[in-house]
Amino acid sequence: MNILKVNKPSDYSSYLGVTDRHSLVSVIEYDRISPVPTTLNDYSVYGIFLRGDDLVDLTYGCGVYDYREGTLLAVAPGQLGGTEDNGEKVNLSGWALLFHPDLLHGTSLEKKIDRFSFFDYSMNEALHMTEEEREAIVGLLRSIEAEIDRPRDSHQDTIIVGYIELLLNFCQRFYDRQFMTRKLDNTDILTRFHEELKNYYSSELQLKHGIPTIQFMADRLNLSPSYLGDLIKRSTGTNASKYIQRMVIQEAKNLLSSGQNISQTAYSLGFDYPQHFTRFFKREESITPKEYLIRRKS
């Protein structure tokens, strides 16, 4: 498998035949350079890819939707994305912004970048935008490009980072809006998530894997853990880990109420030791399993 190591923005742009004018950030308009070779990339940089109107019927989460207004994909260092080069060139429309983490060093964005969880989403959880939203992103990309073209001075990087932070805030607004407009589909995912949790215990997977994890549930739903976490948080007000923990607590109460003792319940839920279960129960309920049984009988 041929994988392009994108250790810096120029690794990607030079592969496409573009000469960068800044060592830490690259802005590419695909329409100017197409057709281009495809590439499967191993990223050590951040990337925002705004695909053109010719991409339709894209997979989103568990469904397929027809968005002709444009699609935005975000990648972060440590991620793999793209399409392996098969020797053919393709006509792409849209833009790419790549920037190295070093560009953010010492800036407020360096401390905030992890808050933009959409960087952890997989390719089939892209942002679908209206034409107005797309124009806002393109306007910011053009501003970054124009700043790169200016003579270098002590203010340039600060201005570029400011534009990038504004762009990311716009993306966050669009992602939040997308969660709201996809409420029905999100409800379906939550229903399936709850069913997968129930199936996990009915299939006794906890005896092999222990307490279910976000990663396991996300894999079962064909979603990234970050996307699933955001969906649960926005829909229920509870983070995904807490949601799973509440499910485990309810299962624990059901088992204790059915007559199982504390040790049996602990092992049935996937805990290695009863004392681990007791600490978990106490942390979540503020009482021990033994105290819960006493209260229930009283």
Tab-separated table of N, CA, C and O in Angstrom, residues 58-170:
chain	number	residue	atom	x	y	z
A	58	LEU	N	-23.054	11.287	-0.378
A	58	LEU	CA	-21.999	10.904	0.555
A	58	LEU	C	-22.573	10.219	1.778
A	58	LEU	O	-23.648	10.568	2.246
A	59	THR	N	-21.825	9.252	2.275
A	59	THR	CA	-22.245	8.586	3.501
A	59	THR	C	-22.057	9.514	4.679
A	59	THR	O	-21.039	10.174	4.808
A	60	TYR	N	-23.068	9.557	5.530
A	60	TYR	CA	-22.971	10.367	6.751
A	60	TYR	C	-23.489	9.520	7.902
A	60	TYR	O	-24.649	9.141	7.931
A	61	GLY	N	-22.582	9.198	8.855
A	61	GLY	CA	-22.999	8.359	9.972
A	61	GLY	C	-23.471	7.016	9.467
A	61	GLY	O	-22.744	6.283	8.816
A	62	CYS	N	-24.734	6.701	9.713
A	62	CYS	CA	-25.282	5.403	9.306
A	62	CYS	C	-26.146	5.507	8.069
A	62	CYS	O	-26.803	4.547	7.682
A	63	GLY	N	-26.211	6.682	7.439
A	63	GLY	CA	-27.067	6.851	6.278
A	63	GLY	C	-26.343	7.514	5.132
A	63	GLY	O	-25.179	7.848	5.211
A	64	VAL	N	-27.056	7.670	4.029
A	64	VAL	CA	-26.509	8.324	2.853
A	64	VAL	C	-27.398	9.496	2.512
A	64	VAL	O	-28.617	9.363	2.444
A	65	TYR	N	-26.795	10.658	2.285
A	65	TYR	CA	-27.554	11.868	2.018
A	65	TYR	C	-27.014	12.551	0.777
A	65	TYR	O	-25.833	12.440	0.454
A	66	ASP	N	-27.862	13.292	0.101
A	66	ASP	CA	-27.494	13.984	-1.115
A	66	ASP	C	-27.305	15.458	-0.785
A	66	ASP	O	-28.273	16.193	-0.647
A	67	TYR	N	-26.062	15.884	-0.657
A	67	TYR	CA	-25.752	17.283	-0.354
A	67	TYR	C	-24.981	17.866	-1.527
A	67	TYR	O	-23.836	17.523	-1.756
A	68	ARG	N	-25.584	18.737	-2.273
A	68	ARG	CA	-24.907	19.347	-3.411
A	68	ARG	C	-24.233	20.655	-3.038
A	68	ARG	O	-23.575	21.265	-3.850
A	69	GLU	N	-24.410	21.107	-1.798
A	69	GLU	CA	-23.833	22.395	-1.404
A	69	GLU	C	-22.361	22.315	-1.045
A	69	GLU	O	-21.682	23.309	-0.973
A	70	GLY	N	-21.841	21.148	-0.780
A	70	GLY	CA	-20.430	21.011	-0.434
A	70	GLY	C	-20.242	20.257	0.861
A	70	GLY	O	-21.120	20.195	1.706
A	71	THR	N	-19.074	19.670	1.006
A	71	THR	CA	-18.775	18.841	2.159
A	71	THR	C	-17.406	19.201	2.712
A	71	THR	O	-16.462	19.435	1.965
A	72	LEU	N	-17.294	19.243	4.032
A	72	LEU	CA	-16.034	19.577	4.679
A	72	LEU	C	-15.565	18.406	5.529
A	72	LEU	O	-16.334	17.854	6.310
A	73	LEU	N	-14.298	18.042	5.362
A	73	LEU	CA	-13.679	16.970	6.121
A	73	LEU	C	-12.535	17.555	6.933
A	73	LEU	O	-11.809	18.429	6.453
A	74	ALA	N	-12.349	17.072	8.151
A	74	ALA	CA	-11.282	17.562	9.011
A	74	ALA	C	-10.413	16.393	9.444
A	74	ALA	O	-10.923	15.323	9.786
A	75	VAL	N	-9.090	16.580	9.423
A	75	VAL	CA	-8.162	15.543	9.870
A	75	VAL	C	-7.175	16.162	10.852
A	75	VAL	O	-6.946	17.369	10.852
A	76	ALA	N	-6.602	15.326	11.693
A	76	ALA	CA	-5.657	15.771	12.715
A	76	ALA	C	-4.416	14.886	12.673
A	76	ALA	O	-4.435	13.793	12.080
A	77	PRO	N	-3.320	15.328	13.284
A	77	PRO	CA	-2.121	14.502	13.323
A	77	PRO	C	-2.398	13.104	13.877
A	77	PRO	O	-3.134	12.941	14.842
A	78	GLY	N	-1.817	12.109	13.215
A	78	GLY	CA	-2.008	10.724	13.624
A	78	GLY	C	-3.099	10.003	12.876
A	78	GLY	O	-3.302	8.803	13.079
A	79	GLN	N	-3.788	10.712	11.975
A	79	GLN	CA	-4.887	10.095	11.237
A	79	GLN	C	-4.463	9.720	9.822
A	79	GLN	O	-3.517	10.280	9.269
A	80	LEU	N	-5.203	8.778	9.256
A	80	LEU	CA	-4.973	8.299	7.893
A	80	LEU	C	-6.221	8.603	7.086
A	80	LEU	O	-7.341	8.351	7.537
A	81	GLY	N	-6.045	9.167	5.888
A	81	GLY	CA	-7.212	9.481	5.081
A	81	GLY	C	-6.864	9.685	3.625
A	81	GLY	O	-5.712	9.952	3.277
A	82	GLY	N	-7.875	9.561	2.775
A	82	GLY	CA	-7.682	9.760	1.349
A	82	GLY	C	-7.935	8.493	0.571
A	82	GLY	O	-8.559	7.546	1.052
A	83	THR	N	-7.434	8.456	-0.670
A	83	THR	CA	-7.606	7.315	-1.561
A	83	THR	C	-6.258	6.949	-2.160
A	83	THR	O	-5.539	7.814	-2.670
A	84	GLU	N	-5.901	5.688	-2.072
A	84	GLU	CA	-4.583	5.264	-2.550
A	84	GLU	C	-4.412	5.577	-4.033
A	84	GLU	O	-5.344	5.437	-4.837
A	85	ASP	N	-3.233	6.018	-4.402
A	85	ASP	CA	-2.913	6.353	-5.785
A	85	ASP	C	-2.974	5.102	-6.659
A	85	ASP	O	-2.282	4.115	-6.407
A	86	ASN	N	-3.827	5.142	-7.674
A	86	ASN	CA	-3.948	4.008	-8.600
A	86	ASN	C	-3.352	4.335	-9.966
A	86	ASN	O	-3.582	3.614	-10.935
A	87	GLY	N	-2.612	5.447	-10.031
A	87	GLY	CA	-1.987	5.832	-11.287
A	87	GLY	C	-2.822	6.760	-12.136
A	87	GLY	O	-2.340	7.278	-13.152
A	88	GLU	N	-4.083	6.966	-11.749
A	88	GLU	CA	-4.964	7.845	-12.515
A	88	GLU	C	-5.110	9.191	-11.818
A	88	GLU	O	-4.951	9.303	-10.609
A	89	LYS	N	-5.439	10.211	-12.606
A	89	LYS	CA	-5.695	11.537	-12.063
A	89	LYS	C	-7.192	11.817	-12.075
A	89	LYS	O	-7.912	11.331	-12.948
A	90	VAL	N	-7.644	12.578	-11.073
A	90	VAL	CA	-9.070	12.867	-10.946
A	90	VAL	C	-9.268	14.377	-10.887
A	90	VAL	O	-8.381	15.139	-10.471
A	91	ASN	N	-10.432	14.810	-11.321
A	91	ASN	CA	-10.788	16.222	-11.262
A	91	ASN	C	-11.448	16.518	-9.920
A	91	ASN	O	-12.528	16.004	-9.628
A	92	LEU	N	-10.777	17.314	-9.098
A	92	LEU	CA	-11.318	17.695	-7.806
A	92	LEU	C	-11.723	19.161	-7.835
A	92	LEU	O	-11.104	19.975	-8.517
A	93	SER	N	-12.750	19.449	-7.058
A	93	SER	CA	-13.220	20.827	-6.910
A	93	SER	C	-13.226	21.152	-5.437
A	93	SER	O	-13.583	20.318	-4.613
A	94	GLY	N	-12.812	22.363	-5.099
A	94	GLY	CA	-12.832	22.755	-3.702
A	94	GLY	C	-11.475	23.230	-3.222
A	94	GLY	O	-10.618	23.648	-4.016
A	95	TRP	N	-11.251	23.145	-1.909
A	95	TRP	CA	-10.071	23.714	-1.282
A	95	TRP	C	-9.490	22.757	-0.247
A	95	TRP	O	-10.195	21.895	0.277
A	96	ALA	N	-8.216	22.978	0.061
A	96	ALA	CA	-7.565	22.272	1.166
A	96	ALA	C	-6.750	23.282	1.969
A	96	ALA	O	-6.086	24.150	1.398
A	97	LEU	N	-6.842	23.169	3.278
A	97	LEU	CA	-6.015	23.958	4.193
A	97	LEU	C	-5.268	22.978	5.079
A	97	LEU	O	-5.890	22.153	5.753
A	98	LEU	N	-3.956	23.047	5.069
A	98	LEU	CA	-3.143	22.214	5.944
A	98	LEU	C	-2.246	23.114	6.776
A	98	LEU	O	-1.644	24.059	6.245
A	99	PHE	N	-2.164	22.832	8.080
A	99	PHE	CA	-1.267	23.624	8.913
A	99	PHE	C	-0.605	22.727	9.960
A	99	PHE	O	-1.207	21.793	10.482
A	100	HIS	N	0.655	23.049	10.224
A	100	HIS	CA	1.456	22.261	11.151
A	100	HIS	C	1.168	22.691	12.580
A	100	HIS	O	0.933	23.880	12.841
A	101	PRO	N	1.173	21.760	13.540
A	101	PRO	CA	0.955	22.134	14.948
A	101	PRO	C	1.908	23.224	15.437
A	101	PRO	O	1.551	24.005	16.308
A	102	ASP	N	3.126	23.279	14.860
A	102	ASP	CA	4.081	24.305	15.292
A	102	ASP	C	3.584	25.712	15.021
A	102	ASP	O	4.018	26.661	15.686
A	103	LEU	N	2.698	25.871	14.037
A	103	LEU	CA	2.151	27.192	13.740
A	103	LEU	C	1.386	27.746	14.936
A	103	LEU	O	1.306	28.960	15.132
A	104	LEU	N	0.827	26.855	15.750
A	104	LEU	CA	-0.012	27.261	16.879
A	104	LEU	C	0.780	27.455	18.158
A	104	LEU	O	0.207	27.886	19.170
A	105	HIS	N	2.066	27.166	18.122
A	105	HIS	CA	2.868	27.205	19.348
A	105	HIS	C	2.837	28.592	19.988
A	105	HIS	O	3.100	29.610	19.351
A	106	GLY	N	2.467	28.623	21.270
A	106	GLY	CA	2.431	29.874	22.010
A	106	GLY	C	1.191	30.711	21.793
A	106	GLY	O	1.073	31.807	22.340
A	107	THR	N	0.220	30.190	21.013
A	107	THR	CA	-1.018	30.925	20.755
A	107	THR	C	-2.159	30.370	21.603
A	107	THR	O	-2.078	29.251	22.126
A	108	SER	N	-3.231	31.141	21.708
A	108	SER	CA	-4.397	30.661	22.457
A	108	SER	C	-5.035	29.462	21.765
A	108	SER	O	-5.609	28.590	22.420
A	109	LEU	N	-4.928	29.392	20.439
A	109	LEU	CA	-5.519	28.275	19.702
A	109	LEU	C	-4.826	26.965	20.036
A	109	LEU	O	-5.459	25.902	20.001
A	110	GLU	N	-3.540	27.019	20.370
A	110	GLU	CA	-2.817	25.799	20.749
A	110	GLU	C	-3.489	25.116	21.932
A	110	GLU	O	-3.574	23.885	21.995
A	111	LYS	N	-4.008	25.929	22.861
A	111	LYS	CA	-4.672	25.372	24.043
A	111	LYS	C	-6.105	24.941	23.755
A	111	LYS	O	-6.666	24.131	24.484
A	112	LYS	N	-6.700	25.489	22.681
A	112	LYS	CA	-8.112	25.211	22.396
A	112	LYS	C	-8.329	24.162	21.324
A	112	LYS	O	-9.441	23.675	21.161
A	113	ILE	N	-7.287	23.837	20.565
A	113	ILE	CA	-7.476	23.022	19.369
A	113	ILE	C	-8.138	21.686	19.679
A	113	ILE	O	-8.926	21.161	18.882
A	114	ASP	N	-7.866	21.118	20.860
A	114	ASP	CA	-8.457	19.828	21.208
A	114	ASP	C	-9.955	19.918	21.456
A	114	ASP	O	-10.648	18.889	21.492
A	115	ARG	N	-10.469	21.131	21.648
A	115	ARG	CA	-11.905	21.292	21.872
A	115	ARG	C	-12.712	21.071	20.591
A	115	ARG	O	-13.912	20.809	20.661
A	116	PHE	N	-12.054	21.200	19.454
A	116	PHE	CA	-12.744	20.993	18.181
A	116	PHE	C	-12.742	19.499	17.874
A	116	PHE	O	-11.912	18.995	17.124
A	117	SER	N	-13.681	18.801	18.471
A	117	SER	CA	-13.666	17.337	18.399
A	117	SER	C	-13.925	16.816	17.000
A	117	SER	O	-13.663	15.641	16.729
A	118	PHE	N	-14.415	17.669	16.085
A	118	PHE	CA	-14.680	17.178	14.732
A	118	PHE	C	-13.395	16.774	14.012
A	118	PHE	O	-13.448	16.097	12.989
A	119	PHE	N	-12.221	17.181	14.537
A	119	PHE	CA	-10.969	16.715	13.946
A	119	PHE	C	-10.802	15.211	14.130
A	119	PHE	O	-10.028	14.578	13.414
A	120	ASP	N	-11.515	14.627	15.099
A	120	ASP	CA	-11.406	13.196	15.353
A	120	ASP	C	-12.470	12.380	14.630
A	120	ASP	O	-12.533	11.168	14.786
A	121	TYR	N	-13.320	13.033	13.872
A	121	TYR	CA	-14.364	12.302	13.167
A	121	TYR	C	-13.773	11.577	11.958
A	121	TYR	O	-12.794	12.013	11.362
A	122	SER	N	-14.405	10.471	11.612
A	122	SER	CA	-13.952	9.733	10.445
A	122	SER	C	-14.551	10.329	9.182
A	122	SER	O	-15.432	11.181	9.233
A	123	MET	N	-14.071	9.878	8.038
A	123	MET	CA	-14.443	10.495	6.775
A	123	MET	C	-15.942	10.426	6.479
A	123	MET	O	-16.467	11.241	5.757
A	124	ASN	N	-16.640	9.416	7.009
A	124	ASN	CA	-18.069	9.314	6.708
A	124	ASN	C	-18.925	10.100	7.696
A	124	ASN	O	-20.128	9.922	7.764
A	125	GLU	N	-18.284	10.991	8.460
A	125	GLU	CA	-19.014	11.864	9.365
A	125	GLU	C	-18.685	13.311	9.037
A	125	GLU	O	-18.404	14.138	9.888
A	126	ALA	N	-18.676	13.611	7.740
A	126	ALA	CA	-18.283	14.927	7.266
A	126	ALA	C	-19.355	15.963	7.561
A	126	ALA	O	-20.499	15.647	7.863
A	127	LEU	N	-18.941	17.221	7.440
A	127	LEU	CA	-19.861	18.344	7.604
A	127	LEU	C	-20.441	18.709	6.249
A	127	LEU	O	-19.710	18.918	5.282
A	128	HIS	N	-21.755	18.764	6.166
A	128	HIS	CA	-22.446	19.144	4.940
A	128	HIS	C	-22.976	20.559	5.109
A	128	HIS	O	-23.677	20.842	6.074
A	129	MET	N	-22.631	21.426	4.177
A	129	MET	CA	-22.927	22.836	4.343
A	129	MET	C	-23.895	23.357	3.291
A	129	MET	O	-24.006	22.810	2.191
A	130	THR	N	-24.561	24.446	3.642
A	130	THR	CA	-25.352	25.181	2.663
A	130	THR	C	-24.405	26.036	1.827
A	130	THR	O	-23.224	26.196	2.151
A	131	GLU	N	-24.918	26.615	0.771
A	131	GLU	CA	-24.091	27.461	-0.076
A	131	GLU	C	-23.581	28.670	0.700
A	131	GLU	O	-22.420	29.082	0.551
A	132	GLU	N	-24.416	29.240	1.541
A	132	GLU	CA	-24.007	30.396	2.341
A	132	GLU	C	-22.873	30.025	3.300
A	132	GLU	O	-21.906	30.794	3.468
A	133	GLU	N	-22.981	28.864	3.927
A	133	GLU	CA	-21.939	28.416	4.837
A	133	GLU	C	-20.636	28.149	4.093
A	133	GLU	O	-19.549	28.487	4.564
A	134	ARG	N	-20.763	27.553	2.932
A	134	ARG	CA	-19.574	27.262	2.128
A	134	ARG	C	-18.868	28.554	1.734
A	134	ARG	O	-17.637	28.630	1.765
A	135	GLU	N	-19.633	29.567	1.363
A	135	GLU	CA	-19.036	30.848	0.973
A	135	GLU	C	-18.273	31.477	2.136
A	135	GLU	O	-17.223	32.111	1.934
A	136	ALA	N	-18.772	31.306	3.342
A	136	ALA	CA	-18.075	31.846	4.510
A	136	ALA	C	-16.714	31.178	4.683
A	136	ALA	O	-15.707	31.842	4.971
A	137	ILE	N	-16.665	29.855	4.515
A	137	ILE	CA	-15.401	29.124	4.643
A	137	ILE	C	-14.443	29.502	3.517
A	137	ILE	O	-13.247	29.738	3.752
A	138	VAL	N	-14.955	29.575	2.291
A	138	VAL	CA	-14.102	29.941	1.159
A	138	VAL	C	-13.536	31.345	1.349
A	138	VAL	O	-12.362	31.606	1.050
A	139	GLY	N	-14.340	32.267	1.867
A	139	GLY	CA	-13.872	33.623	2.118
A	139	GLY	C	-12.690	33.641	3.079
A	139	GLY	O	-11.706	34.374	2.873
A	140	LEU	N	-12.763	32.822	4.123
A	140	LEU	CA	-11.664	32.753	5.091
A	140	LEU	C	-10.423	32.095	4.481
A	140	LEU	O	-9.293	32.503	4.753
A	141	LEU	N	-10.630	31.077	3.646
A	141	LEU	CA	-9.499	30.436	2.977
A	141	LEU	C	-8.795	31.417	2.048
A	141	LEU	O	-7.558	31.453	1.971
A	142	ARG	N	-9.569	32.220	1.353
A	142	ARG	CA	-8.980	33.234	0.472
A	142	ARG	C	-8.204	34.273	1.289
A	142	ARG	O	-7.151	34.755	0.855
A	143	SER	N	-8.726	34.618	2.469
A	143	SER	CA	-8.026	35.578	3.332
A	143	SER	C	-6.698	35.021	3.812
A	143	SER	O	-5.684	35.737	3.881
A	144	ILE	N	-6.689	33.729	4.176
A	144	ILE	CA	-5.436	33.093	4.599
A	144	ILE	C	-4.444	33.071	3.443
A	144	ILE	O	-3.257	33.383	3.606
A	145	GLU	N	-4.933	32.719	2.267
A	145	GLU	CA	-4.078	32.677	1.084
A	145	GLU	C	-3.500	34.060	0.782
A	145	GLU	O	-2.305	34.195	0.474
A	146	ALA	N	-4.333	35.098	0.882
A	146	ALA	CA	-3.862	36.455	0.616
A	146	ALA	C	-2.802	36.887	1.623
A	146	ALA	O	-1.816	37.550	1.270
A	147	GLU	N	-2.977	36.480	2.886
A	147	GLU	CA	-2.000	36.838	3.913
A	147	GLU	C	-0.672	36.127	3.669
A	147	GLU	O	0.409	36.700	3.879
A	148	ILE	N	-0.737	34.874	3.225
A	148	ILE	CA	0.487	34.142	2.909
A	148	ILE	C	1.257	34.836	1.791
A	148	ILE	O	2.492	34.845	1.773
A	149	ASP	N	0.530	35.429	0.844
A	149	ASP	CA	1.162	36.089	-0.294
A	149	ASP	C	1.796	37.431	0.066
A	149	ASP	O	2.558	37.994	-0.723
A	150	ARG	N	1.461	37.968	1.228
A	150	ARG	CA	2.035	39.251	1.626
A	150	ARG	C	3.496	39.073	2.056
A	150	ARG	O	3.920	37.974	2.430
A	151	PRO	N	4.269	40.156	2.016
A	151	PRO	CA	5.650	40.076	2.516
A	151	PRO	C	5.666	39.634	3.973
A	151	PRO	O	4.825	40.032	4.768
A	152	ARG	N	6.595	38.782	4.292
A	152	ARG	CA	6.685	38.219	5.644
A	152	ARG	C	7.028	39.300	6.660
A	152	ARG	O	7.913	40.125	6.426
A	153	ASP	N	6.305	39.336	7.787
A	153	ASP	CA	6.645	40.233	8.885
A	153	ASP	C	6.286	39.560	10.205
A	153	ASP	O	5.810	38.429	10.226
A	154	SER	N	6.496	40.268	11.302
A	154	SER	CA	6.315	39.680	12.629
A	154	SER	C	4.849	39.435	12.968
A	154	SER	O	4.547	38.738	13.944
A	155	HIS	N	3.925	39.994	12.188
A	155	HIS	CA	2.500	39.856	12.483
A	155	HIS	C	1.824	38.751	11.660
A	155	HIS	O	0.694	38.372	11.964
A	156	GLN	N	2.505	38.280	10.643
A	156	GLN	CA	1.846	37.402	9.682
A	156	GLN	C	1.272	36.135	10.319
A	156	GLN	O	0.107	35.795	10.115
A	157	ASP	N	2.080	35.415	11.093
A	157	ASP	CA	1.608	34.162	11.679
A	157	ASP	C	0.447	34.386	12.639
A	157	ASP	O	-0.494	33.573	12.695
A	158	THR	N	0.496	35.486	13.387
A	158	THR	CA	-0.600	35.798	14.308
A	158	THR	C	-1.898	36.008	13.544
A	158	THR	O	-2.964	35.523	13.956
A	159	ILE	N	-1.808	36.701	12.414
A	159	ILE	CA	-3.001	36.953	11.595
A	159	ILE	C	-3.513	35.657	10.980
A	159	ILE	O	-4.724	35.385	10.978
A	160	ILE	N	-2.607	34.830	10.485
A	160	ILE	CA	-3.007	33.553	9.880
A	160	ILE	C	-3.693	32.664	10.910
A	160	ILE	O	-4.750	32.067	10.642
A	161	VAL	N	-3.109	32.557	12.096
A	161	VAL	CA	-3.700	31.743	13.160
A	161	VAL	C	-5.071	32.297	13.543
A	161	VAL	O	-6.010	31.542	13.817
A	162	GLY	N	-5.205	33.625	13.545
A	162	GLY	CA	-6.503	34.235	13.837
A	162	GLY	C	-7.561	33.826	12.830
A	162	GLY	O	-8.700	33.519	13.199
A	163	TYR	N	-7.187	33.832	11.548
A	163	TYR	CA	-8.118	33.390	10.504
A	163	TYR	C	-8.474	31.912	10.682
A	163	TYR	O	-9.634	31.512	10.529
A	164	ILE	N	-7.469	31.088	11.005
A	164	ILE	CA	-7.723	29.658	11.177
A	164	ILE	C	-8.674	29.435	12.356
A	164	ILE	O	-9.610	28.627	12.273
A	165	GLU	N	-8.449	30.142	13.451
A	165	GLU	CA	-9.329	29.980	14.610
A	165	GLU	C	-10.758	30.408	14.272
A	165	GLU	O	-11.721	29.743	14.671
A	166	LEU	N	-10.900	31.494	13.524
A	166	LEU	CA	-12.230	31.926	13.104
A	166	LEU	C	-12.882	30.882	12.217
A	166	LEU	O	-14.072	30.561	12.372
A	167	LEU	N	-12.109	30.302	11.305
A	167	LEU	CA	-12.633	29.257	10.424
A	167	LEU	C	-13.107	28.057	11.231
A	167	LEU	O	-14.185	27.493	10.970
A	168	LEU	N	-12.321	27.650	12.228
A	168	LEU	CA	-12.697	26.500	13.057
A	168	LEU	C	-13.952	26.796	13.876
A	168	LEU	O	-14.784	25.905	14.089
A	169	ASN	N	-14.102	28.029	14.329
A	169	ASN	CA	-15.316	28.404	15.063
A	169	ASN	C	-16.537	28.348	14.153
A	169	ASN	O	-17.629	27.930	14.577
A	170	PHE	N	-16.385	28.767	12.893
A	170	PHE	CA	-17.477	28.635	11.930
A	170	PHE	C	-17.814	27.160	11.737
A	170	PHE	O	-18.989	26.769	11.721
